[in-house]
Tab-separated table of N, CA and C and ligand atoms in Angstrom:
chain	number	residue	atom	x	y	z
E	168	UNK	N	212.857	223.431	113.911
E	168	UNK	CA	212.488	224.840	113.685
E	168	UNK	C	211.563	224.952	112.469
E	169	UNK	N	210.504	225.949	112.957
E	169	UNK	CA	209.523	225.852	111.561
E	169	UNK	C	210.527	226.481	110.736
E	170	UNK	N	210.053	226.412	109.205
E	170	UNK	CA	211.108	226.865	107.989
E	170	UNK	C	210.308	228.824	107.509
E	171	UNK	N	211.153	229.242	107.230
E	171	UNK	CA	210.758	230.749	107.132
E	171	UNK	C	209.641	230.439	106.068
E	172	UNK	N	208.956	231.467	105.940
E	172	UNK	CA	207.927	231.671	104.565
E	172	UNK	C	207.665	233.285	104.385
E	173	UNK	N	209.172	234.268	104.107
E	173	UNK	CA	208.818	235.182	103.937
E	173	UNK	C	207.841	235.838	102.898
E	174	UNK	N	208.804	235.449	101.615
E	174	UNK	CA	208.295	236.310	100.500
E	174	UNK	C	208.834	235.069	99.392
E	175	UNK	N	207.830	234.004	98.971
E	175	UNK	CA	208.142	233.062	97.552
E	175	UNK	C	207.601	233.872	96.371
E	176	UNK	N	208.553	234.006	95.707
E	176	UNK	CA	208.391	234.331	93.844
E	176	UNK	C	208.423	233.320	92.892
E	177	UNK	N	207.579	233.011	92.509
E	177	UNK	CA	207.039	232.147	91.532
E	177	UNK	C	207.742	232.428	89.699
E	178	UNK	N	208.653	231.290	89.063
E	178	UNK	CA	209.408	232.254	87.869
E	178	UNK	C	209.000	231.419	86.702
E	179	UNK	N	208.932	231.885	85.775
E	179	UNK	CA	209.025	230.546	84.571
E	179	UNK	C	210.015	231.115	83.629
E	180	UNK	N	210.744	229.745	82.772
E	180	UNK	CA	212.077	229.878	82.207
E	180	UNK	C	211.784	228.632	81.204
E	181	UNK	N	212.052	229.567	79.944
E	181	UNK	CA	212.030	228.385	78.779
E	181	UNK	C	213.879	228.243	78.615
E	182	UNK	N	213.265	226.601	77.842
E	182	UNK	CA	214.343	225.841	77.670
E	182	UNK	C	214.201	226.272	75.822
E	183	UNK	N	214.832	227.051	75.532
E	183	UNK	CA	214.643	227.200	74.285
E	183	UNK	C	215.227	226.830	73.323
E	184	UNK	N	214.845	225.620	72.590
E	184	UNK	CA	216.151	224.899	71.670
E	184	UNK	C	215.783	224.808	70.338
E	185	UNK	N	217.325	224.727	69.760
E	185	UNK	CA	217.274	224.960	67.790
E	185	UNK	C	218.610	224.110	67.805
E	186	UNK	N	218.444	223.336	66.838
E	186	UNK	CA	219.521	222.899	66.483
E	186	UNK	C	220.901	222.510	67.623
E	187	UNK	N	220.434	221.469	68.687
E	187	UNK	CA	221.517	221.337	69.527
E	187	UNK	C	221.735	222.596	70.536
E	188	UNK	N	221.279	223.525	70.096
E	188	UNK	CA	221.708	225.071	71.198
E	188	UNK	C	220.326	225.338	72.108
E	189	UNK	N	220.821	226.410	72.814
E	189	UNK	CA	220.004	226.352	73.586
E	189	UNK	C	219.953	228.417	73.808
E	190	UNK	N	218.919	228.953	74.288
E	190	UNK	CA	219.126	230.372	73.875
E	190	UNK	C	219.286	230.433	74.982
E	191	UNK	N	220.193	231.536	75.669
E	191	UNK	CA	220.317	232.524	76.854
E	191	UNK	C	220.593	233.522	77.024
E	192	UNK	N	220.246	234.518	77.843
E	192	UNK	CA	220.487	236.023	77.562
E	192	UNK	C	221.278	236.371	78.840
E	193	UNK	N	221.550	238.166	78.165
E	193	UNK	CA	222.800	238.266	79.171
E	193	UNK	C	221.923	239.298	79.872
E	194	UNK	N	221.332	239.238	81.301
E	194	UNK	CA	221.164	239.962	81.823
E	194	UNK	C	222.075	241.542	81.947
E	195	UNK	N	220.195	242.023	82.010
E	195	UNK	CA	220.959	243.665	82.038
E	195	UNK	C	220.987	244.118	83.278
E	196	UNK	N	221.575	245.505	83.639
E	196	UNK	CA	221.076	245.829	84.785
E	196	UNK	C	220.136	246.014	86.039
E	197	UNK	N	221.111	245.497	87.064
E	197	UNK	CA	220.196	245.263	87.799
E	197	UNK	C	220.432	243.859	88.554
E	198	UNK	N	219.523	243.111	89.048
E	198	UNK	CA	219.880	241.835	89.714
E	198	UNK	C	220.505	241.006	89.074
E	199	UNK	N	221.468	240.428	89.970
E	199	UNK	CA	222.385	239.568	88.598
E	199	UNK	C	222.917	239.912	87.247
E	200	UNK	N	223.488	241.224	87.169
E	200	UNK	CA	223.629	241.839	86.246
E	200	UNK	C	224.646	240.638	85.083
E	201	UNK	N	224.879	240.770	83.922
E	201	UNK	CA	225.766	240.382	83.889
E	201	UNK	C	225.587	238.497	82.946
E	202	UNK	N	224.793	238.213	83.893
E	202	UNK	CA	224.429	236.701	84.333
E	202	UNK	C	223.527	236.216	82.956
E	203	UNK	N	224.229	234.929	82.504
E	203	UNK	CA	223.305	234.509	80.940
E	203	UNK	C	222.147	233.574	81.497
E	204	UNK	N	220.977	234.076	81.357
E	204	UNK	CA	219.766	233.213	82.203
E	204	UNK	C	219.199	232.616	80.931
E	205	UNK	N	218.018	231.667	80.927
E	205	UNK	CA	217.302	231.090	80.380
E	205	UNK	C	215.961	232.212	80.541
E	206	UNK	N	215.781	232.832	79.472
E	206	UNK	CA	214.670	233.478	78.938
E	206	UNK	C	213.409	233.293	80.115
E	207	UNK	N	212.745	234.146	80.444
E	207	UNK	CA	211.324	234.082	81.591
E	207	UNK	C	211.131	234.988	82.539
E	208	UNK	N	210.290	235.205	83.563
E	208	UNK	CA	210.389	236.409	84.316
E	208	UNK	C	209.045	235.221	85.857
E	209	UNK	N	208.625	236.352	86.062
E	209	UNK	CA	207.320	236.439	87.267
E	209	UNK	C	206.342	236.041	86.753
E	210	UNK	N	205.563	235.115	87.107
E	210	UNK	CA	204.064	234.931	87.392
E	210	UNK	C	203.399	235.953	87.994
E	211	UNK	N	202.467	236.386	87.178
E	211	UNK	CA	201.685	237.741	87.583
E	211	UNK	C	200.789	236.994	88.520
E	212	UNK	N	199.948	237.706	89.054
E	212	UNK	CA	198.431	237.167	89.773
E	212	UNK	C	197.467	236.776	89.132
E	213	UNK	N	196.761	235.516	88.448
E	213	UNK	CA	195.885	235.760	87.479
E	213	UNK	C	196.551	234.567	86.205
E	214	UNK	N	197.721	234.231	86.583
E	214	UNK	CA	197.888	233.938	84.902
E	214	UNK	C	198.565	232.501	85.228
E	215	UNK	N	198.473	231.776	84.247
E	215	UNK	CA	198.844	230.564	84.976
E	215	UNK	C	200.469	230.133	84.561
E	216	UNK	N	201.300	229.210	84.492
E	216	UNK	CA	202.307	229.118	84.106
E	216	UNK	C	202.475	229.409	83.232
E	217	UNK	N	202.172	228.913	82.354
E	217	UNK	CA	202.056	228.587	80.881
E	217	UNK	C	201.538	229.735	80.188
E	218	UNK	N	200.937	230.671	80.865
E	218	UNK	CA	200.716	231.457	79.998
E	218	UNK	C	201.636	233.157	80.597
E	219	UNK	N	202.351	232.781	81.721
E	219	UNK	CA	203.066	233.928	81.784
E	219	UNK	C	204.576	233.698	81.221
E	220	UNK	N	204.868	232.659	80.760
E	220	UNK	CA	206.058	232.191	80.147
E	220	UNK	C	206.075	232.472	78.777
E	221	UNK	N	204.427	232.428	78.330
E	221	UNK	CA	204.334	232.760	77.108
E	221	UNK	C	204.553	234.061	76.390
E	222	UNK	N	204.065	234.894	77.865
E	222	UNK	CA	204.128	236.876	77.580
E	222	UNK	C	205.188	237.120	77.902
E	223	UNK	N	206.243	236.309	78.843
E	223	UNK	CA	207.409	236.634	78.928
E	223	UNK	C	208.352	236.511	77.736
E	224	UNK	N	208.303	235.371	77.061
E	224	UNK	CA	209.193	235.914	75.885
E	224	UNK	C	208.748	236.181	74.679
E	225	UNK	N	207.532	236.790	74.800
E	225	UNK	CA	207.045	238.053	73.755
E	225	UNK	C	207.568	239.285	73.950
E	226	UNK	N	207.107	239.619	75.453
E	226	UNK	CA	207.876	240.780	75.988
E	226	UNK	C	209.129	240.812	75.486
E	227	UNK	N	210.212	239.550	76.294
E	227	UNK	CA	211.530	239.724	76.186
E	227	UNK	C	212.506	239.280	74.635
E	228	UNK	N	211.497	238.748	73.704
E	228	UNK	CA	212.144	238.168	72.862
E	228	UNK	C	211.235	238.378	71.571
E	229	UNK	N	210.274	238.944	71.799
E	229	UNK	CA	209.397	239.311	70.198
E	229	UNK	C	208.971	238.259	69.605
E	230	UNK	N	208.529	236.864	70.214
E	230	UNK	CA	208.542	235.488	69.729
E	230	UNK	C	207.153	235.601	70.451
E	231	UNK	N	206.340	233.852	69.114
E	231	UNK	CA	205.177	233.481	70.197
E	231	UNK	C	204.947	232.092	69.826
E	232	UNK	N	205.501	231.790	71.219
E	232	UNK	CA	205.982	230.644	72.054
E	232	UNK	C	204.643	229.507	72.221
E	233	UNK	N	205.163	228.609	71.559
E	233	UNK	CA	204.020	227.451	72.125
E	233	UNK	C	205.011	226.962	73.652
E	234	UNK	N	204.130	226.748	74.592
E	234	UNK	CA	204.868	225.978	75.715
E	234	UNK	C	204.606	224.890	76.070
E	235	UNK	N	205.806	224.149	75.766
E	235	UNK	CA	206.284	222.307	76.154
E	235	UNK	C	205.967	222.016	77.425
E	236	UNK	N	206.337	221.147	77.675
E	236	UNK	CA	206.314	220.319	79.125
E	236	UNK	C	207.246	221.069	80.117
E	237	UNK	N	206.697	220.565	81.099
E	237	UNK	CA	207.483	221.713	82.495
E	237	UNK	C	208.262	220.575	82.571
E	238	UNK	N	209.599	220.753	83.052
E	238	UNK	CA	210.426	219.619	82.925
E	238	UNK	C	211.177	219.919	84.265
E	239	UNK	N	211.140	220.809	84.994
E	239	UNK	CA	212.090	220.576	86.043
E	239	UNK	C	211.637	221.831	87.184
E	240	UNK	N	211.853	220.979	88.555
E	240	UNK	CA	211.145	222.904	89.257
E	240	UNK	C	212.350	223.285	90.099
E	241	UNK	N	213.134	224.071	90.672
E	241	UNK	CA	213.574	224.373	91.875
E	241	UNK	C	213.488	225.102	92.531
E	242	UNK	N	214.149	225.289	93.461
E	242	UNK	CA	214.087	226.551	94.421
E	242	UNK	C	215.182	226.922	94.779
E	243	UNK	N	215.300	228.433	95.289
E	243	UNK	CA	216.573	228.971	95.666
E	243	UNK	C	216.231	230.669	96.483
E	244	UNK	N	217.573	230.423	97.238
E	244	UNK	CA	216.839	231.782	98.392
E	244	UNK	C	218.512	233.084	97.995
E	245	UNK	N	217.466	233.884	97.725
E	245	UNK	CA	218.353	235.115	97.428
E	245	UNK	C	217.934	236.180	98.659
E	246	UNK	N	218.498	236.068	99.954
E	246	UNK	CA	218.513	237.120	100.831
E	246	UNK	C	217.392	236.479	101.187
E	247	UNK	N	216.417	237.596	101.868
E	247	UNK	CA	215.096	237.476	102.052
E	247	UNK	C	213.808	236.243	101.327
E	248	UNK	N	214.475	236.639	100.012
E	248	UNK	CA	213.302	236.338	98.743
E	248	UNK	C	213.512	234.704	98.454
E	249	UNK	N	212.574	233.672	98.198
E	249	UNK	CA	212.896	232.767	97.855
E	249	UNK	C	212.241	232.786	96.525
E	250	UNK	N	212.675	231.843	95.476
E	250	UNK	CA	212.205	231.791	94.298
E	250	UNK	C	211.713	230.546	94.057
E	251	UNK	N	210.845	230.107	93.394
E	251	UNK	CA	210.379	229.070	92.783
E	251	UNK	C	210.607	228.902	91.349
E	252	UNK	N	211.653	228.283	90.773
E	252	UNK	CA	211.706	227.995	88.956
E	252	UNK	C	211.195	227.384	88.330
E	253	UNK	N	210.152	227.193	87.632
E	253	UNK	CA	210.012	226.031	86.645
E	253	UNK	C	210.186	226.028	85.470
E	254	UNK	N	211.129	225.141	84.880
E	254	UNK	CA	211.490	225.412	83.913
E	254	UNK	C	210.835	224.473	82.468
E	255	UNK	N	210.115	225.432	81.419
E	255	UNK	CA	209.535	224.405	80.596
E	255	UNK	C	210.350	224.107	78.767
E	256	UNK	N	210.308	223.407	78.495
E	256	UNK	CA	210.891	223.478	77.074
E	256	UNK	C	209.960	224.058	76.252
E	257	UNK	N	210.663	224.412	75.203
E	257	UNK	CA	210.069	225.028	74.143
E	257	UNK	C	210.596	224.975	73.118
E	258	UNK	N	209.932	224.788	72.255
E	258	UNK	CA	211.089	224.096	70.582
E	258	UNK	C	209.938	224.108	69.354
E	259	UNK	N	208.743	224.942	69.502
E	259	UNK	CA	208.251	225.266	68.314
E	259	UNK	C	207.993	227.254	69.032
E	260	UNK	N	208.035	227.830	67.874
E	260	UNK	CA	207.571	229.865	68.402
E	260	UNK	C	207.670	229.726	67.247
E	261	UNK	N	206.559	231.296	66.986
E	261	UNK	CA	206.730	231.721	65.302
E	261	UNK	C	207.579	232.830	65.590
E	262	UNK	N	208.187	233.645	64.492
E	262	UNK	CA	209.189	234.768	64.738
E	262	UNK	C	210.966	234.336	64.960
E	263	UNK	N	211.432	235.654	64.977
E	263	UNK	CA	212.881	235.477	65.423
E	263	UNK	C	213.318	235.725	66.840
E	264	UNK	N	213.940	235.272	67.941
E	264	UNK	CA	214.236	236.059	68.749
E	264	UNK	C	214.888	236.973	68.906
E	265	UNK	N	214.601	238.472	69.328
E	265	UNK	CA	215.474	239.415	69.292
E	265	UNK	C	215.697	240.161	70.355
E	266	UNK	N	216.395	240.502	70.646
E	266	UNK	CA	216.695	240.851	71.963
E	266	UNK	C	216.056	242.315	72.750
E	267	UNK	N	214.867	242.258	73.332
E	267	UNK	CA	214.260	243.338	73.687
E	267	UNK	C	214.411	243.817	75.386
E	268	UNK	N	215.183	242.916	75.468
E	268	UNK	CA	215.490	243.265	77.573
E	268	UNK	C	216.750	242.891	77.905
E	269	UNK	N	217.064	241.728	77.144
E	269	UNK	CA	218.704	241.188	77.029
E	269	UNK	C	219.527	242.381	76.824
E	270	UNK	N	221.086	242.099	77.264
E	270	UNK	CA	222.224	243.105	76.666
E	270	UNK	C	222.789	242.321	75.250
E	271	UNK	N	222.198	240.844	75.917
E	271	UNK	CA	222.984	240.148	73.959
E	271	UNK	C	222.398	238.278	74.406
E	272	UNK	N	221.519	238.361	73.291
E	272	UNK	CA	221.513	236.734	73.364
E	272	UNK	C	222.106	236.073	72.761
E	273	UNK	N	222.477	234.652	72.896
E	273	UNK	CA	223.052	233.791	72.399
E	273	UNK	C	222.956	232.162	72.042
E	274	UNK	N	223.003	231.356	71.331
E	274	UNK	CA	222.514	229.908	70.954
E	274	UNK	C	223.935	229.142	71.116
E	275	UNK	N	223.856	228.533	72.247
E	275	UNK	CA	224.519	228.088	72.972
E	275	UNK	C	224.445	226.414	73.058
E	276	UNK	N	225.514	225.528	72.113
E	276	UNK	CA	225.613	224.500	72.407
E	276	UNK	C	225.433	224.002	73.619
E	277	UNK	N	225.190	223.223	74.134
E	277	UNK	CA	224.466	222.438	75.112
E	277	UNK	C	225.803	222.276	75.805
E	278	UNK	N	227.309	221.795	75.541
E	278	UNK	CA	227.861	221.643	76.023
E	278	UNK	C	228.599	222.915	76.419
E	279	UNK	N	228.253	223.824	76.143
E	279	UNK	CA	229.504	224.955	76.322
E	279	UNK	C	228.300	225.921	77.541
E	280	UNK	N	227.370	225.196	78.312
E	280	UNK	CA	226.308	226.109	79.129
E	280	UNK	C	227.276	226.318	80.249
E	281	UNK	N	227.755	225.122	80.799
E	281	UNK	CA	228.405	225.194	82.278
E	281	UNK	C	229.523	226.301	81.728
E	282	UNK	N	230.156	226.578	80.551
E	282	UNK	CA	231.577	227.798	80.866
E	282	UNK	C	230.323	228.960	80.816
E	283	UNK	N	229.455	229.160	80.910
E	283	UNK	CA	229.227	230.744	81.065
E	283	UNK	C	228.710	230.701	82.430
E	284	UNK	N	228.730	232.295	82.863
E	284	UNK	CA	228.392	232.563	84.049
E	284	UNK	C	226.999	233.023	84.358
E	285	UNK	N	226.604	231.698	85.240
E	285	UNK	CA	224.624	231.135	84.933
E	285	UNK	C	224.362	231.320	86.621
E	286	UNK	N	223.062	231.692	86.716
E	286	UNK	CA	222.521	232.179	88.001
E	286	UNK	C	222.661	231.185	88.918
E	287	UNK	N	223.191	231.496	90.528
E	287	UNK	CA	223.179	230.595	91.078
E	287	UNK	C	222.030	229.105	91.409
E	288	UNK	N	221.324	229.871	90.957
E	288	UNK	CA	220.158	228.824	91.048
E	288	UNK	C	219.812	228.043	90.183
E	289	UNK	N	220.666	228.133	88.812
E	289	UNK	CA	221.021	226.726	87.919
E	289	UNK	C	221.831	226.522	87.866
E	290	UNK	N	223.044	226.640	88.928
E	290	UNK	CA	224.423	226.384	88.328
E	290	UNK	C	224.386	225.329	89.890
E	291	UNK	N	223.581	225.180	90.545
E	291	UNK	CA	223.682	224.416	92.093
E	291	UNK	C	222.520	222.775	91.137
E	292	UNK	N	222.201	223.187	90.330
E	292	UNK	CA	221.009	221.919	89.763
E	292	UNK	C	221.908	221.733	88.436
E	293	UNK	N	223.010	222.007	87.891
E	293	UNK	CA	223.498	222.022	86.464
E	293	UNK	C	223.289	220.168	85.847
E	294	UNK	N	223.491	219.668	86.780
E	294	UNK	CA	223.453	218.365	86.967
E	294	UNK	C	222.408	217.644	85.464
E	295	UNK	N	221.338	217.814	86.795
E	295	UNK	CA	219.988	217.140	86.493
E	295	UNK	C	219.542	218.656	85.144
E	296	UNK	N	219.325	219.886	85.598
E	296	UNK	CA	219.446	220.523	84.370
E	296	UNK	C	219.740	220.069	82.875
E	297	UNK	N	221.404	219.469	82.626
E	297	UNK	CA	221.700	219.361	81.486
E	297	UNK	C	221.010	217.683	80.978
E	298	UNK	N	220.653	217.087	81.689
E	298	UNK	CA	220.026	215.478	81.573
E	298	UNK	C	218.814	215.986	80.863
E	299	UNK	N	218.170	217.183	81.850
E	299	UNK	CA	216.955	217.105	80.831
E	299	UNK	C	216.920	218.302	79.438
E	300	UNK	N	217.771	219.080	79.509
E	300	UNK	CA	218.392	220.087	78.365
E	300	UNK	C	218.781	218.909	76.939
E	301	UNK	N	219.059	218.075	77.544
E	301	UNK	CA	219.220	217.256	76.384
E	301	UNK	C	218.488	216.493	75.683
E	302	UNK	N	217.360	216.257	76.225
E	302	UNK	CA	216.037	215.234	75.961
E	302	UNK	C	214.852	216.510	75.702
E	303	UNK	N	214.889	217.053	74.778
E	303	UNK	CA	213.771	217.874	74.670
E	303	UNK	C	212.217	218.024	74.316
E	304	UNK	N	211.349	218.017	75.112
E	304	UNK	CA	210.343	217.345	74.623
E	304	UNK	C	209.238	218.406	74.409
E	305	UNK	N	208.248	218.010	72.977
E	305	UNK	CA	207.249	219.175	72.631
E	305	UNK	C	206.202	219.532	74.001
Q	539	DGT	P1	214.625	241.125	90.280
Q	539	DGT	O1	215.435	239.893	90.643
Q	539	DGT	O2	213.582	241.421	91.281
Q	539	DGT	O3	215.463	242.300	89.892
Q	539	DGT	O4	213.774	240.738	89.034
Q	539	DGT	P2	213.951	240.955	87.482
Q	539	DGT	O5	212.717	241.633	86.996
Q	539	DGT	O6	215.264	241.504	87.117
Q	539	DGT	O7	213.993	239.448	87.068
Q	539	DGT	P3	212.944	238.496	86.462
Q	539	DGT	O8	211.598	239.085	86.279
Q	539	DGT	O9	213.654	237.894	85.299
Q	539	DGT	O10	212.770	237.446	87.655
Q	539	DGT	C1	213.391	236.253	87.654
Q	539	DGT	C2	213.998	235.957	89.003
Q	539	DGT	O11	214.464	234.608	88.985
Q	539	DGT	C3	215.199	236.813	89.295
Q	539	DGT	O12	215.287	237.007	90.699
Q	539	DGT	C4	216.352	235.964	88.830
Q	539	DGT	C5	215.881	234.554	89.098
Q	539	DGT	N1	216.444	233.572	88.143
Q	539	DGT	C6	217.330	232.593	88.455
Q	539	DGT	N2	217.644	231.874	87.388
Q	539	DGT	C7	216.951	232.378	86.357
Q	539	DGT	C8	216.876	232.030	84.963
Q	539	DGT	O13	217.508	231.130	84.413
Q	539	DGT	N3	216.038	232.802	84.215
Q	539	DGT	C9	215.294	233.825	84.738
Q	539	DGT	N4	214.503	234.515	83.921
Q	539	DGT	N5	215.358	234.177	86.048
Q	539	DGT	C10	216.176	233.453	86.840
């Protein structure tokens, strides 16, 4: 059977690390309410990875983000919608992060990621996720 190709969304998600932790926010209302994601949003039309990852956590975090290496991609189908993730590290930004879309962020030891409640679509890769969460590269 050919494979569907409704509607792919394209996402980027920094790996944002300080000191052993790692930042995640608590989604607000709305999809996945609730849910502590790794900082990022949509690829607009026009902009390339790297640089919508960059406006994303300006937007969402008042930071400006140099962006690392893409370190991991997946995919995952919510209903209709499929998503595309790529997720890049990041470990130099000037500024503080502060929470401008989040309900509450947090710096999150590396080991304590799997007890919170993380979108299905990194909690099915947590695996290979935390292998490379741990090796962080500029
Ligand atoms: P939505 O899902 O249409 O309500 O979109 P937004 O605007 O609430 O969410 P946005 O712009 O953050 O889009 C990211 C999509 O990727 C969203 O469907 C949730 C999904 N996702 C899965 N894991 C993650 C993650 O770790 N971080 C982020 N930012 N999104 C994730």
């Amino acid at each position: 059977m050919k494979p569907r190709r409704k509607l792919w969304i394209p996402v980027v998600t920094g790996l944002i690390h300080r000191e052993g932790k790692i930042l995640l926010g608590k989604r607000p209302k709305g999809s996945l309410q609730g849910q502590w994601e790794f900082p990022g949003g949509k690829i607009e039309i026009g902009e390339t990875p790297e640089e919508a990852l960059k406006r994303e956590l300006s937007e969402e975090l008042g930071i400006e983000a140099d962006i690392g290496a893409l370190r991991l991609a997946a995919t995952h189908t919510y209903g209709e919608r499929g998503v595309l993730i790529l997720f890049f590290d990041v470990v130099f930004w000037k500024g503080e992060p502060k929470s401008q879309h989040h309900v509450e962020l947090k710096w999150v030891p590396y080991d304590e990621i799997r007890q919170h409640e993380i979108p299905e679509a990194n909690r099915k890769m947590l695996d290979r996720l935390m292998s490379v969460i741990k090796t962080p590269m500029a």
